[in-house]
Tab-separated table of C-alpha atoms in Angstrom:
chain	number	residue	atom	x	y	z
Y	111	UNK	CA	64.288	99.472	-90.330
Y	112	UNK	CA	62.986	101.126	-87.211
Y	113	UNK	CA	65.600	102.810	-84.486
Y	114	UNK	CA	65.283	103.912	-80.999
Y	115	UNK	CA	67.350	106.702	-80.287
Y	116	UNK	CA	67.683	107.019	-76.473
Y	117	UNK	CA	68.649	110.195	-74.586
Y	118	UNK	CA	70.162	110.377	-71.211
Y	119	UNK	CA	71.388	113.441	-69.143
Y	120	UNK	CA	70.762	115.391	-66.095
Y	121	UNK	CA	67.072	117.134	-65.940
Y	122	UNK	CA	67.802	120.501	-67.434
Y	123	UNK	CA	70.062	119.984	-70.116
Y	124	UNK	CA	67.673	119.941	-72.818
Y	125	UNK	CA	66.483	116.527	-73.794
Y	126	UNK	CA	63.285	117.114	-74.222
Y	127	UNK	CA	63.285	120.168	-76.625
Y	128	UNK	CA	65.750	118.075	-78.611
Y	129	UNK	CA	63.917	115.068	-78.443
Y	130	UNK	CA	60.714	116.586	-79.488
Y	131	UNK	CA	62.309	118.198	-82.722
Y	132	UNK	CA	64.204	114.742	-83.518
Y	133	UNK	CA	60.762	113.205	-83.293
Y	134	UNK	CA	59.050	115.501	-85.303
Y	135	UNK	CA	61.558	115.602	-88.009
Y	136	UNK	CA	62.039	111.672	-88.644
Y	137	UNK	CA	58.829	111.466	-87.657
Y	138	UNK	CA	58.898	109.344	-84.591
Y	139	UNK	CA	57.178	108.078	-81.478
Y	140	UNK	CA	58.214	110.362	-78.612
Y	141	UNK	CA	58.194	108.512	-75.184
Y	142	UNK	CA	58.991	111.074	-72.096
Y	143	UNK	CA	59.118	108.778	-68.470
Y	144	UNK	CA	58.550	111.780	-66.830
Y	145	UNK	CA	55.074	111.751	-68.186
Y	146	UNK	CA	54.696	108.140	-67.875
Y	147	UNK	CA	55.993	108.383	-63.894
Y	148	UNK	CA	53.541	111.426	-63.676
Y	149	UNK	CA	50.890	109.252	-64.372
Y	150	UNK	CA	52.212	106.456	-62.215
Y	151	UNK	CA	52.015	108.740	-59.192
Y	152	UNK	CA	48.878	110.846	-59.559
Y	153	UNK	CA	46.531	108.645	-57.319
Y	154	UNK	CA	50.115	108.396	-54.773
Y	155	UNK	CA	52.166	111.336	-55.239
Y	156	UNK	CA	54.653	109.519	-52.344
Y	157	UNK	CA	54.385	105.935	-54.092
Y	158	UNK	CA	57.893	104.233	-54.796
Y	159	UNK	CA	57.733	103.322	-58.293
Y	160	UNK	CA	61.574	102.119	-59.088
Y	161	UNK	CA	62.383	101.035	-62.595
Y	162	UNK	CA	58.130	100.902	-63.391
Y	163	UNK	CA	58.308	103.884	-65.793
Y	164	UNK	CA	61.729	102.855	-67.904
Y	165	UNK	CA	60.007	99.307	-67.976
Y	166	UNK	CA	56.639	100.628	-69.288
Y	167	UNK	CA	59.025	103.136	-71.962
Y	168	UNK	CA	60.900	100.015	-73.337
Y	169	UNK	CA	57.757	97.941	-73.658
Y	170	UNK	CA	56.010	100.591	-75.535
Y	171	UNK	CA	59.073	101.545	-77.415
Y	172	UNK	CA	59.494	97.245	-78.668
Y	173	UNK	CA	55.813	97.463	-79.485
Y	174	UNK	CA	56.582	100.409	-81.638
Y	175	UNK	CA	59.919	98.903	-83.162
Y	176	UNK	CA	58.055	96.237	-84.124
Y	177	UNK	CA	55.937	97.708	-86.389
Y	178	UNK	CA	58.585	99.992	-88.020
Y	179	UNK	CA	57.962	103.092	-86.141
Y	180	UNK	CA	61.503	104.965	-84.903
Y	181	UNK	CA	60.854	105.758	-80.947
Y	182	UNK	CA	62.898	108.629	-79.621
Y	183	UNK	CA	63.062	107.719	-75.403
Y	184	UNK	CA	63.144	111.212	-73.224
Y	185	UNK	CA	64.401	110.471	-69.654
Y	186	UNK	CA	67.518	110.700	-67.437
Y	187	UNK	CA	68.352	107.614	-68.274
Y	188	UNK	CA	71.140	107.238	-65.156
Y	189	UNK	CA	72.840	104.276	-65.290
Y	190	UNK	CA	74.057	101.737	-67.484
Y	191	UNK	CA	71.288	99.407	-66.353
Y	192	UNK	CA	68.355	101.540	-67.772
Y	193	UNK	CA	70.283	101.700	-70.986
Y	194	UNK	CA	70.997	98.528	-71.231
Y	195	UNK	CA	66.944	98.259	-70.771
Y	196	UNK	CA	66.499	100.532	-73.824
Y	197	UNK	CA	69.244	99.041	-75.899
Y	198	UNK	CA	67.818	94.809	-75.236
Y	199	UNK	CA	64.282	96.801	-76.552
Y	200	UNK	CA	65.997	97.947	-79.593
Y	201	UNK	CA	67.499	94.663	-80.182
Y	202	UNK	CA	64.463	92.649	-79.115
Y	203	UNK	CA	62.545	94.190	-82.006
Y	204	UNK	CA	65.356	93.828	-84.762
Y	205	UNK	CA	65.841	97.734	-84.625
Y	206	UNK	CA	68.640	100.021	-84.700
Y	207	UNK	CA	70.433	101.718	-81.704
Y	208	UNK	CA	71.460	105.051	-80.933
Y	209	UNK	CA	72.609	106.125	-77.579
Y	210	UNK	CA	72.794	110.131	-77.503
Y	211	UNK	CA	74.054	112.004	-74.049
Y	212	UNK	CA	73.176	115.245	-73.457
Y	213	UNK	CA	75.060	117.789	-70.738
Y	214	UNK	CA	75.507	121.167	-70.166
Y	215	UNK	CA	79.063	121.982	-69.440
Y	216	UNK	CA	78.171	125.905	-68.220
Y	217	UNK	CA	77.162	124.967	-64.806
Y	218	UNK	CA	75.669	128.671	-64.458
Y	219	UNK	CA	73.556	128.379	-67.468
Y	220	UNK	CA	72.362	124.884	-66.239
Y	221	UNK	CA	70.990	126.346	-62.752
Y	222	UNK	CA	68.998	128.844	-64.531
Y	223	UNK	CA	67.373	126.152	-66.748
Y	224	UNK	CA	66.300	124.325	-63.656
Y	225	UNK	CA	65.427	127.304	-61.705
Y	226	UNK	CA	63.809	128.967	-64.426
Y	227	UNK	CA	61.914	126.308	-66.033
Y	228	UNK	CA	58.096	125.959	-66.117
Y	229	UNK	CA	56.838	122.123	-66.161
Y	230	UNK	CA	54.486	121.206	-69.065
Y	231	UNK	CA	53.074	118.229	-67.291
Y	232	UNK	CA	49.615	118.958	-65.425
Y	233	UNK	CA	49.652	116.513	-62.607
Y	234	UNK	CA	52.098	113.910	-60.785
Y	235	UNK	CA	55.315	115.363	-62.151
Y	236	UNK	CA	57.777	117.360	-59.657
Y	237	UNK	CA	60.449	119.100	-61.242
Y	238	UNK	CA	63.825	118.902	-59.033
Y	239	UNK	CA	65.602	121.908	-57.793
Y	240	UNK	CA	69.235	122.538	-58.480
Y	241	UNK	CA	70.526	120.972	-55.569
Y	242	UNK	CA	68.266	117.855	-56.215
Y	243	UNK	CA	70.114	117.915	-60.090
Y	244	UNK	CA	73.601	118.511	-58.306
Y	245	UNK	CA	72.384	115.127	-55.758
Y	246	UNK	CA	71.007	113.125	-58.604
Y	247	UNK	CA	72.843	109.674	-59.353
Y	248	UNK	CA	73.863	109.646	-62.395
Y	249	UNK	CA	76.635	107.965	-64.205
Y	250	UNK	CA	78.042	109.480	-67.673
Y	251	UNK	CA	77.362	107.270	-70.513
Y	252	UNK	CA	80.944	106.913	-72.313
Y	253	UNK	CA	79.930	104.316	-74.561
Y	254	UNK	CA	76.809	106.572	-76.320
Y	255	UNK	CA	77.495	107.198	-79.684
Y	256	UNK	CA	76.808	111.241	-79.214
Y	257	UNK	CA	77.693	113.638	-76.874
Y	258	UNK	CA	75.991	116.857	-77.221
Y	259	UNK	CA	76.973	119.715	-74.895
Y	260	UNK	CA	73.732	122.313	-75.248
Y	261	UNK	CA	76.403	125.380	-73.675
Y	262	UNK	CA	78.090	125.081	-76.672
Y	263	UNK	CA	75.198	124.011	-79.596
Y	264	UNK	CA	71.919	124.861	-79.766
Y	265	UNK	CA	68.660	122.538	-79.733
Y	266	UNK	CA	68.123	122.747	-83.162
Y	267	UNK	CA	72.074	122.088	-84.526
Y	268	UNK	CA	71.770	118.964	-81.527
Y	269	UNK	CA	68.893	117.904	-83.554
Y	270	UNK	CA	70.195	117.973	-86.542
Y	271	UNK	CA	73.429	116.326	-85.365
Y	272	UNK	CA	71.147	113.484	-84.259
Y	273	UNK	CA	69.084	112.762	-87.714
Y	274	UNK	CA	72.913	113.048	-89.809
Y	275	UNK	CA	74.069	110.192	-87.463
Y	276	UNK	CA	70.677	107.932	-88.009
Y	277	UNK	CA	72.155	107.131	-91.335
Y	278	UNK	CA	74.730	105.051	-89.897
Y	279	UNK	CA	72.953	103.411	-87.447
Y	280	UNK	CA	71.812	100.083	-87.935
């Protein structure tokens, strides 16, 4: 059975690094909402795209799940509404679903990550600064199956933990 692994967490906590490792090890389709949204903004950088990037990711995820491909969704996934969108995509494809919340409990370390990282998205994406991360509207995901703190666990260990937990996901 195919599985959708949906990440949630503030910018800079390590979602992309962990998600790529999980996708490479499965193997799985890796969908990064920042990249989808960047393409949507290329011609109009100030365009309000609302939930469109998330909707596109959920639709592409469902298509891949239906043909038996595992999917990793990398995005902030800030609210119950967005999380339900991905859970519904898995359900519609008769696939398993694993919610994973990533956080960094060490604020100083998190800030350094935000202030020193270099974007690998060439056009259409602006990374938030530290204040933007602090001001982000984000609801903690208490219902997520896994909660991973990257202040206490390396990306490699986090990916291994996620992969190990997939045996119980249906």
